[in-house]
XYZ file of N, CA and C in Angstrom:
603
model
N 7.060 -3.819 22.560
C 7.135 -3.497 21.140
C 6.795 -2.020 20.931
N 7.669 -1.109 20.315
C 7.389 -0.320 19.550
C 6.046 0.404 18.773
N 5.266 1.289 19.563
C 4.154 1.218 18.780
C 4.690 2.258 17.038
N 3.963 2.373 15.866
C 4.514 2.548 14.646
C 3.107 3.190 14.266
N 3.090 4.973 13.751
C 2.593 5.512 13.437
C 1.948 5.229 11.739
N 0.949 5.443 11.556
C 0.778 5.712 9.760
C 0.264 6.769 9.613
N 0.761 7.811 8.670
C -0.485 8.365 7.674
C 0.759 9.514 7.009
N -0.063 10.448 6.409
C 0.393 10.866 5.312
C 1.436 12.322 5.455
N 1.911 12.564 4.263
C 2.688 13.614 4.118
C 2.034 14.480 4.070
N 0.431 14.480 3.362
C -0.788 15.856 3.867
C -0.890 16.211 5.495
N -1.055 14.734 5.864
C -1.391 15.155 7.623
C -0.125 15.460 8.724
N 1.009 15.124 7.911
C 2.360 15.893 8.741
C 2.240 16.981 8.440
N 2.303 17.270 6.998
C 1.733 19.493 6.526
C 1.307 19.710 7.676
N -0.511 19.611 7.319
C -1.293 19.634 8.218
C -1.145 20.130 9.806
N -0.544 19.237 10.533
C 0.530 19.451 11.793
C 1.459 20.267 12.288
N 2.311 20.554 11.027
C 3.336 21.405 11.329
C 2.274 23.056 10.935
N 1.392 23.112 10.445
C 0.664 24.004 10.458
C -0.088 24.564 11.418
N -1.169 23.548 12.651
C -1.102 23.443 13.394
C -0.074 24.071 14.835
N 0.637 23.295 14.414
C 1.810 24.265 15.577
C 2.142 25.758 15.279
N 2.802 25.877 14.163
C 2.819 27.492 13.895
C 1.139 27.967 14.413
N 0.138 27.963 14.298
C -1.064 28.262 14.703
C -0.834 29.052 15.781
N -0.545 27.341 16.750
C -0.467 27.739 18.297
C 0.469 28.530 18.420
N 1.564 28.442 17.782
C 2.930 29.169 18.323
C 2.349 30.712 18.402
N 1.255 30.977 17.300
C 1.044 32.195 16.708
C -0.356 32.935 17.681
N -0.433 31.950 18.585
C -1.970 32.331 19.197
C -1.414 32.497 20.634
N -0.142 31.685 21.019
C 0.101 31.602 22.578
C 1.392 32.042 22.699
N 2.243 32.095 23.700
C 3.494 32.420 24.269
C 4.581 31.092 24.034
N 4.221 30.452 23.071
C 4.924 28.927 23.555
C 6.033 29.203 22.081
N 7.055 28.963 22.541
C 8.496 28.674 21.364
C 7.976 27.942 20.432
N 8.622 27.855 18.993
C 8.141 27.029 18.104
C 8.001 25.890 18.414
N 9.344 25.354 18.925
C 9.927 23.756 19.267
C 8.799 23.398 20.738
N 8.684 24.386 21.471
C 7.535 23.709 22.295
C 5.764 23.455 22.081
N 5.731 24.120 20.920
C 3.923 24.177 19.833
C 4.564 22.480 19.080
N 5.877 22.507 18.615
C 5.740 20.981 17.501
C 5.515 19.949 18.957
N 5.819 20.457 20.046
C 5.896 19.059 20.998
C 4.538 19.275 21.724
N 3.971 20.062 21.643
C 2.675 20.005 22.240
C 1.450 19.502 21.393
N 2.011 19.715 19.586
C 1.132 19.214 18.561
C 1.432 17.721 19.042
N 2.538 17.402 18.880
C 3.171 15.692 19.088
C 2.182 14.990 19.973
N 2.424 15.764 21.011
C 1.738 14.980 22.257
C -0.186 14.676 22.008
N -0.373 15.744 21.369
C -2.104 15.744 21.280
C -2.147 14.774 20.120
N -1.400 14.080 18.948
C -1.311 12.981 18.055
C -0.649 11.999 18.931
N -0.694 11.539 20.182
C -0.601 10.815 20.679
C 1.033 10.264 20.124
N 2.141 11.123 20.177
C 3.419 10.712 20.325
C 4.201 11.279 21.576
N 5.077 10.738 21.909
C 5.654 11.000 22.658
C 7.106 12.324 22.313
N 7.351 12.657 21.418
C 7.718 13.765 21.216
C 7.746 13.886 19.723
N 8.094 15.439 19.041
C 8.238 15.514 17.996
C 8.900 14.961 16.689
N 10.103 14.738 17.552
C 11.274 14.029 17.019
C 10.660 12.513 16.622
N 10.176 12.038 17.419
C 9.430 10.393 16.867
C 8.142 10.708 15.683
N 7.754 12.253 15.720
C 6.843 12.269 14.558
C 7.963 12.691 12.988
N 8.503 13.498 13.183
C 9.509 13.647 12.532
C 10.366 12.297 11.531
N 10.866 11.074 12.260
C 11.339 9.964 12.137
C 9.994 9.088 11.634
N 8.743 8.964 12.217
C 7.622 8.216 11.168
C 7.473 8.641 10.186
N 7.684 9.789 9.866
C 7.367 10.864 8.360
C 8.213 10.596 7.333
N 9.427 10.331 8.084
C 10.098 9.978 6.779
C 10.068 8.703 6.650
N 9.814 7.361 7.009
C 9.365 6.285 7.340
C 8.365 6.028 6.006
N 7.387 6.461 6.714
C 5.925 6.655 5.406
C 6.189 7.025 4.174
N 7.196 8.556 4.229
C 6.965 9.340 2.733
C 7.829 8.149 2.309
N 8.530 7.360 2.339
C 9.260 6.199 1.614
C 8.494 5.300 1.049
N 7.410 5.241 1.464
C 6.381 4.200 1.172
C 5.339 5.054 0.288
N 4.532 6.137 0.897
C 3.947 6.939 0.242
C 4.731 7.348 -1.052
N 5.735 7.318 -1.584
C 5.881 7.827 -2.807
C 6.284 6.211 -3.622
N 6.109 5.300 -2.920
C 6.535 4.289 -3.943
C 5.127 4.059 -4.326
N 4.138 4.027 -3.607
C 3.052 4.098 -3.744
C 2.021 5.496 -4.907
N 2.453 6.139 -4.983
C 2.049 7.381 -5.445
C 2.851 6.832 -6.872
N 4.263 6.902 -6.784
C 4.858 6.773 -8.191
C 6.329 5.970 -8.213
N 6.096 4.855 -7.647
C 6.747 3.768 -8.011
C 5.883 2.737 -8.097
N 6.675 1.686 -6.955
C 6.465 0.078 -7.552
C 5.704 -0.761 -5.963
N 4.202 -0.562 -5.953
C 4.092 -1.588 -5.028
C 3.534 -3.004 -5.357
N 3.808 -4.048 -5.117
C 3.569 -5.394 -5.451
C 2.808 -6.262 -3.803
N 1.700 -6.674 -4.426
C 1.093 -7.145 -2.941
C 0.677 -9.023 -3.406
N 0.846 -10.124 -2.898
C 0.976 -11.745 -2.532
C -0.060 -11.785 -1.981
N -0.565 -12.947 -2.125
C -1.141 -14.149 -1.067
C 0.202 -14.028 -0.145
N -0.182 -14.310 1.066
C 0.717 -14.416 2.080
C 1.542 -15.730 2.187
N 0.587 -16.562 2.294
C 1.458 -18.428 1.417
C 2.491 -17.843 0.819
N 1.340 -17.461 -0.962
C 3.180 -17.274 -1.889
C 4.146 -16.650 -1.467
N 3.710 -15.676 -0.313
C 5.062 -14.525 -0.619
C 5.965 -15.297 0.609
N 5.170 -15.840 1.640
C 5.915 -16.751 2.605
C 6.937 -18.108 1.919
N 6.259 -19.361 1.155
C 6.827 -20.423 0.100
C 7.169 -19.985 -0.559
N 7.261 -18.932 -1.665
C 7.860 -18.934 -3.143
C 8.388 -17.566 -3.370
N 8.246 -16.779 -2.561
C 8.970 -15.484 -2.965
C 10.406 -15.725 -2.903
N 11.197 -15.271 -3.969
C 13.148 -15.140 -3.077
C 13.430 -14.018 -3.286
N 13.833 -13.936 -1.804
C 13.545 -12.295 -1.563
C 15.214 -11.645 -1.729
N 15.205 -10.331 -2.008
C 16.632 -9.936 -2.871
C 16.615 -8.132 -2.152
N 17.253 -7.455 -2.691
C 18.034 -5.980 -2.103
C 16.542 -5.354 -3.150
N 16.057 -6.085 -4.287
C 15.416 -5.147 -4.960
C 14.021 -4.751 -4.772
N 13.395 -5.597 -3.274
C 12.360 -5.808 -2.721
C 12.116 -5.525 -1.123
N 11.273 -5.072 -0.725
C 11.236 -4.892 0.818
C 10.084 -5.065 1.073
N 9.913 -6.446 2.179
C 8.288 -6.183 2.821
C 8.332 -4.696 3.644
N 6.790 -4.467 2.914
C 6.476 -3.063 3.459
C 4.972 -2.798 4.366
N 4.927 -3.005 5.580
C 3.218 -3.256 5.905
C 2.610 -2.158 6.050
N 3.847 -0.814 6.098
C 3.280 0.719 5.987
C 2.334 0.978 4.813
N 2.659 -0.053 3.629
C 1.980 0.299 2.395
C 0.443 0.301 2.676
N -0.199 -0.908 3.549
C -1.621 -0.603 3.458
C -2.201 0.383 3.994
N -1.788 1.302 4.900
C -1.956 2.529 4.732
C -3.002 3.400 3.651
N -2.066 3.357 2.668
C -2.031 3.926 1.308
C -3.019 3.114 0.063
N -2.590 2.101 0.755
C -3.684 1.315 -0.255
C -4.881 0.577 0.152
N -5.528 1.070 1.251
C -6.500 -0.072 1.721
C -7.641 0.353 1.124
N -8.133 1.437 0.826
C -9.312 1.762 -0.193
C -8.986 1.354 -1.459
N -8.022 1.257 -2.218
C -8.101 0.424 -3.778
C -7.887 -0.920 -3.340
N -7.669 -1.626 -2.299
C -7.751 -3.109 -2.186
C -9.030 -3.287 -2.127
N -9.753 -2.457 -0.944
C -11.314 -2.641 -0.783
C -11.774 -2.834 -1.971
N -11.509 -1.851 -2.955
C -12.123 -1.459 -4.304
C -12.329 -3.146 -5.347
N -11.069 -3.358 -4.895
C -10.719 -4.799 -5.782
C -11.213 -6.223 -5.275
N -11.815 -5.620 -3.635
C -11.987 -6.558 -2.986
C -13.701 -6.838 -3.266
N -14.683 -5.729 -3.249
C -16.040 -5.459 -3.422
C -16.002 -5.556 -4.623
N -15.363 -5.326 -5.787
C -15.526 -5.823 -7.548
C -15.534 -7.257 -7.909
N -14.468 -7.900 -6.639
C -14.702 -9.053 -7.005
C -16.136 -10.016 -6.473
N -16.550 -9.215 -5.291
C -17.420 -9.707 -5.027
C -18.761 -9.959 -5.782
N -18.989 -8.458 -6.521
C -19.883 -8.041 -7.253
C -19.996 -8.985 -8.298
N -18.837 -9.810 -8.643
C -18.821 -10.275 -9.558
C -19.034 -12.074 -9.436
N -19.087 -12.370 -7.959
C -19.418 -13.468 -7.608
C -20.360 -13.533 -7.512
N -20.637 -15.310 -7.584
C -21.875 -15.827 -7.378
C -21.967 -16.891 -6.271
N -22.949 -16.860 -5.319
C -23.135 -17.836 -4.238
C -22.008 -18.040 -3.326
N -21.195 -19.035 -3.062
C -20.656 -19.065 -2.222
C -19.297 -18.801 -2.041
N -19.197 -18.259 -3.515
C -17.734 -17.472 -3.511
C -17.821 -15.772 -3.425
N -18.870 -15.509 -2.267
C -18.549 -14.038 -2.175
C -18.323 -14.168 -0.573
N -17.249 -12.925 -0.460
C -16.483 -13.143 0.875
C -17.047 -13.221 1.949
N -18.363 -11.958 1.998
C -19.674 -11.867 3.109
C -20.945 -10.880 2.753
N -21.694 -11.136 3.200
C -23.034 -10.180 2.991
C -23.010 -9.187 2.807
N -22.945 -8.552 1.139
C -23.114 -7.080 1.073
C -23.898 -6.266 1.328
N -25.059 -6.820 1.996
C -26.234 -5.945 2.418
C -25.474 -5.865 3.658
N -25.022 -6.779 4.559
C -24.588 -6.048 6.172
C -23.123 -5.086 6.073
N -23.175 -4.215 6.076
C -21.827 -3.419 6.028
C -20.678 -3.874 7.354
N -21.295 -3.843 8.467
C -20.518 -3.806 9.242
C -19.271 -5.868 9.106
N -20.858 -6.299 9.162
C -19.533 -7.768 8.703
C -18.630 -7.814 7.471
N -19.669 -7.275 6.685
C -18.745 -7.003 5.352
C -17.265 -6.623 5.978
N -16.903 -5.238 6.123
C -15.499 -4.758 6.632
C -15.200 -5.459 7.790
N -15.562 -6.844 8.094
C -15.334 -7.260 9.650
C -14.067 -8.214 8.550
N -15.308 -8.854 7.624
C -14.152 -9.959 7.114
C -13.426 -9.334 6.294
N -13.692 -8.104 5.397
C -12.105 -7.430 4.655
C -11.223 -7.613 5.225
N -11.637 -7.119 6.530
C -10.114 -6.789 7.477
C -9.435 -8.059 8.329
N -10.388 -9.030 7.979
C -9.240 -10.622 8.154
C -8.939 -11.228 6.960
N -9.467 -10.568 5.967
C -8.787 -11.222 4.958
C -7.641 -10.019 4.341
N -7.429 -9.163 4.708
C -6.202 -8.361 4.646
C -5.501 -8.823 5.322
N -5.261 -9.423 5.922
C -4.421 -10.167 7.264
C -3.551 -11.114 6.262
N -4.021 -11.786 5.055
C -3.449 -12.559 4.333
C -2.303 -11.867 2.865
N -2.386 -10.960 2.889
C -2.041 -9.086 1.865
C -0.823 -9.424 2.129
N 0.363 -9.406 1.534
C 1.621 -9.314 1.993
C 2.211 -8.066 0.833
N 3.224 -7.026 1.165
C 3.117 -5.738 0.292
C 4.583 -5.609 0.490
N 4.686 -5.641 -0.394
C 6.334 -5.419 -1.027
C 6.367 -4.481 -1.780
N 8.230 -3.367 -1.908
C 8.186 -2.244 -2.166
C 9.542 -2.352 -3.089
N 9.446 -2.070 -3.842
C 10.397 -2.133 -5.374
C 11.500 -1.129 -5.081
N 12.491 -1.359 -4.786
C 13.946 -0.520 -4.230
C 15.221 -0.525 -5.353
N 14.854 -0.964 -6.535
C 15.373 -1.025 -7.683
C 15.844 0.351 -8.264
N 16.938 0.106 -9.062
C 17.119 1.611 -9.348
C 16.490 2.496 -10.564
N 15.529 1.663 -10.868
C 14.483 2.287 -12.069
C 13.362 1.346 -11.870
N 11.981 2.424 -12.036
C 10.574 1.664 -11.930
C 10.606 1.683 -13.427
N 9.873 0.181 -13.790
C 9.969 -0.516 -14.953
C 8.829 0.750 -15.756
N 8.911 0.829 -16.906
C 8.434 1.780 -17.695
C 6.730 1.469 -17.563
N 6.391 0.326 -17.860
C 4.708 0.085 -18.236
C 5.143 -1.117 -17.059
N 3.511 -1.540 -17.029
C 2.711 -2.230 -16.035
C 2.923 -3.712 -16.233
N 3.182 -3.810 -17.917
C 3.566 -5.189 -18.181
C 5.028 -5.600 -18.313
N 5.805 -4.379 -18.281
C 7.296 -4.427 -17.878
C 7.637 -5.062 -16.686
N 6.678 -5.015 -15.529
C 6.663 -5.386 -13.985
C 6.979 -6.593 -13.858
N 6.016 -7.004 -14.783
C 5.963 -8.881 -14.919
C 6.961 -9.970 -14.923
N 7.793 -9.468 -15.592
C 9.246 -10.182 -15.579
C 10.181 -9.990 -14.474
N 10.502 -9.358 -13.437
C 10.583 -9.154 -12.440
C 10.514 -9.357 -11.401
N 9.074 -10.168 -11.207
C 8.483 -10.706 -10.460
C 7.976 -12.228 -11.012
N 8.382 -12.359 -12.028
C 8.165 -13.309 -12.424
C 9.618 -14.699 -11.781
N 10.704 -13.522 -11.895
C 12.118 -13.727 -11.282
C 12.034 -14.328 -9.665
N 10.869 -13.920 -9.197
C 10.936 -13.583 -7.221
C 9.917 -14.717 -7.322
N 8.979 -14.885 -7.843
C 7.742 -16.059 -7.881
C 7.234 -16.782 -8.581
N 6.852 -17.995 -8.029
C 6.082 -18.694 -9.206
C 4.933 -18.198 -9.676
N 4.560 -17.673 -8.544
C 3.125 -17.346 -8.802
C 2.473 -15.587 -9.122
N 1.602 -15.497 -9.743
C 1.692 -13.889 -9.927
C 0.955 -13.232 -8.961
N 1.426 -11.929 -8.752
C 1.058 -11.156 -7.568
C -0.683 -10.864 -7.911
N -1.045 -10.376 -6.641
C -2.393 -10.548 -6.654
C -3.259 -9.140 -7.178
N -2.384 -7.894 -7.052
C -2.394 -6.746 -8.074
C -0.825 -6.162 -7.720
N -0.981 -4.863 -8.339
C 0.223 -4.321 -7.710
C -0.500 -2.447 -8.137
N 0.817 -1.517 -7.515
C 0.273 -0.344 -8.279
C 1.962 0.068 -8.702
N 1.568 0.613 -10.038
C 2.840 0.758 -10.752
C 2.351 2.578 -11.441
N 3.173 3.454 -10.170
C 3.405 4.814 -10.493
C 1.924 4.873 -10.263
N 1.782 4.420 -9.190
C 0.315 4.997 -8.719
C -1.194 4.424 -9.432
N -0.854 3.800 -10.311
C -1.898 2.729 -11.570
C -2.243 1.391 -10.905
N -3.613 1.568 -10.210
C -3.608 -0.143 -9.467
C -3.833 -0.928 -10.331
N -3.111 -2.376 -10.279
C -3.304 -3.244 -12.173
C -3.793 -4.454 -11.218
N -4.493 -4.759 -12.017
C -4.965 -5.884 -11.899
C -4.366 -7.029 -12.501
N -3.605 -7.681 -12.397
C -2.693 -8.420 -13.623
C -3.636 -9.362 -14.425
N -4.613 -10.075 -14.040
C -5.824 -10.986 -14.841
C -6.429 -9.903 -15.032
N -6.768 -9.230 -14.839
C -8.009 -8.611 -15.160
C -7.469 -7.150 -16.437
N -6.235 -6.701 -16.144
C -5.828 -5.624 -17.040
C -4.408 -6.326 -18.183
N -3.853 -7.068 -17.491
C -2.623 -7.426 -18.705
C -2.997 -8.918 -19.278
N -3.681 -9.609 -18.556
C -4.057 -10.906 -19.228
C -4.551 -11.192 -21.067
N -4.086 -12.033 -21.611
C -4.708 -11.787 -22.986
C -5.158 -13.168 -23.595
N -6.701 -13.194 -24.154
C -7.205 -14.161 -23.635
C -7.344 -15.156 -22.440
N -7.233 -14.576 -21.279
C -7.519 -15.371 -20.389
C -6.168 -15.939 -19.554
N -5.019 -15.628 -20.593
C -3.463 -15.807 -20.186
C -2.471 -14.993 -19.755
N -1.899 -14.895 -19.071
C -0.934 -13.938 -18.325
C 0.136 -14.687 -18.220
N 0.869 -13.964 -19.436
C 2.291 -14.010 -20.115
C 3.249 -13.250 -19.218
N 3.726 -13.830 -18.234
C 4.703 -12.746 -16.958
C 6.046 -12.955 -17.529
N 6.486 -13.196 -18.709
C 7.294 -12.478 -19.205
C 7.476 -11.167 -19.885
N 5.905 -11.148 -19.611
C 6.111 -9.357 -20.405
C 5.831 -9.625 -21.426
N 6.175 -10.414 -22.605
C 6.103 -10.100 -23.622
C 4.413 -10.415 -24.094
N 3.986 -8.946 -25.628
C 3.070 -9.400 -26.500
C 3.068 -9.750 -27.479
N 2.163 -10.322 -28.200
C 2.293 -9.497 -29.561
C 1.391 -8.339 -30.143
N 0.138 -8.117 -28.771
C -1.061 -6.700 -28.907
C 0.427 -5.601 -29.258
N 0.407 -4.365 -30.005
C 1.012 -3.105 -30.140
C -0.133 -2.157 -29.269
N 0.197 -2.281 -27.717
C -0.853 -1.821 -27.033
C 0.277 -0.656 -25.908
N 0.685 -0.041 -26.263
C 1.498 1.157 -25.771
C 1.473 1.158 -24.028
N 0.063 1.372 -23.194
C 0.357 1.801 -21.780
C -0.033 0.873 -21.589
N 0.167 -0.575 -21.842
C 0.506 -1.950 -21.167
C 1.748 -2.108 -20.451
């Protein structure tokens, strides 16, 4: 199997900066500083860093300012129907694993007894079990030819692909909580529609 790089369009900059450096400090051609940067990021040549970059920035900007939508892994396995306007994307956690954490430790904070995931006094188990219960995260990437205007525009959409509602999403870079930010009274109307006159819903 293929091993599959992550990270960002800062740390490709970054890199190609890097090489001009060297190019600029030693005797080495440009094209032999990008393959000597390559090799010290543990790729096998430039060209395969080149090809992950654009890989990511596809994800990184749906993430930044489109449409990412993340499941229970069940639903998105049983009840998702999956279409041209959706793509599982696993590059996305990348990008999002500190606002999942975020959503993941709020909820905790907010539990009581035996519905908190693990011991917030031990850090290290704490992130032992985040990171098996990210294992269950399924992240889909909105390939549609317009990101829906507001957050509660999303809803219908996905309301189309599942029974069930996604577990957050980030819409143009806005992580929503769908119970917790569009719900009203306690209900989450995934047709979108209100009757609040509440504008950046």
């Amino acid at each position: 199997m293929q091993t599959q790089y992550l990270f960002s369009s800062l740390a490709f900059g970054r890199w190609k900066q890097e090489a001009r450096a060297l190019k600029r400090s030693t005797n080495l051609l440009h094209h032999q500083a990008l393959e000597q940067v390559a090799k010290s990021k543990r790729f096998e040549n430039w060209h395969q860093v080149v090809g992950e970059a654009k890989l990511n920035r596809t994800t990184e900007t749906a993430y930044r300012s489109g449409l990412l939508v993340a499941y229970d892994v069940k639903n998105a396995m049983d009840d998702w129907v999956p279409d041209d306007s959706f793509v599982d994307n696993w590059r996305a956690l990348h990008f999002c694993e500190k606002d999942i954490l975020a959503w993941y430790r709020r909820g905790d904070d907010e539990a009581e007894g035996e519905e908190k995931h693990a011991i917030p006094s031990d850090p290290d188990k704490y992130l032992e079990e985040f990171e098996n219960w990210l294992t269950n995260v399924c992240l889909f990437r909105y390939c549609g030819p317009t990101v829906p205007a507001t957050p509660r525009a999303v809803l219908p959409i996905l309301d189309e692909r599942c029974f069930f509602s996604p577990m957050f999403f980030w819409h143009e870079g806005q992580f929503v909580d769908p119970w917790r930010d569009l719900a009203i009274d306690g209900r989450l109307d995934m047709t979108g529609n209100t009757d609040l006159n509440i504008s950046d819903l």
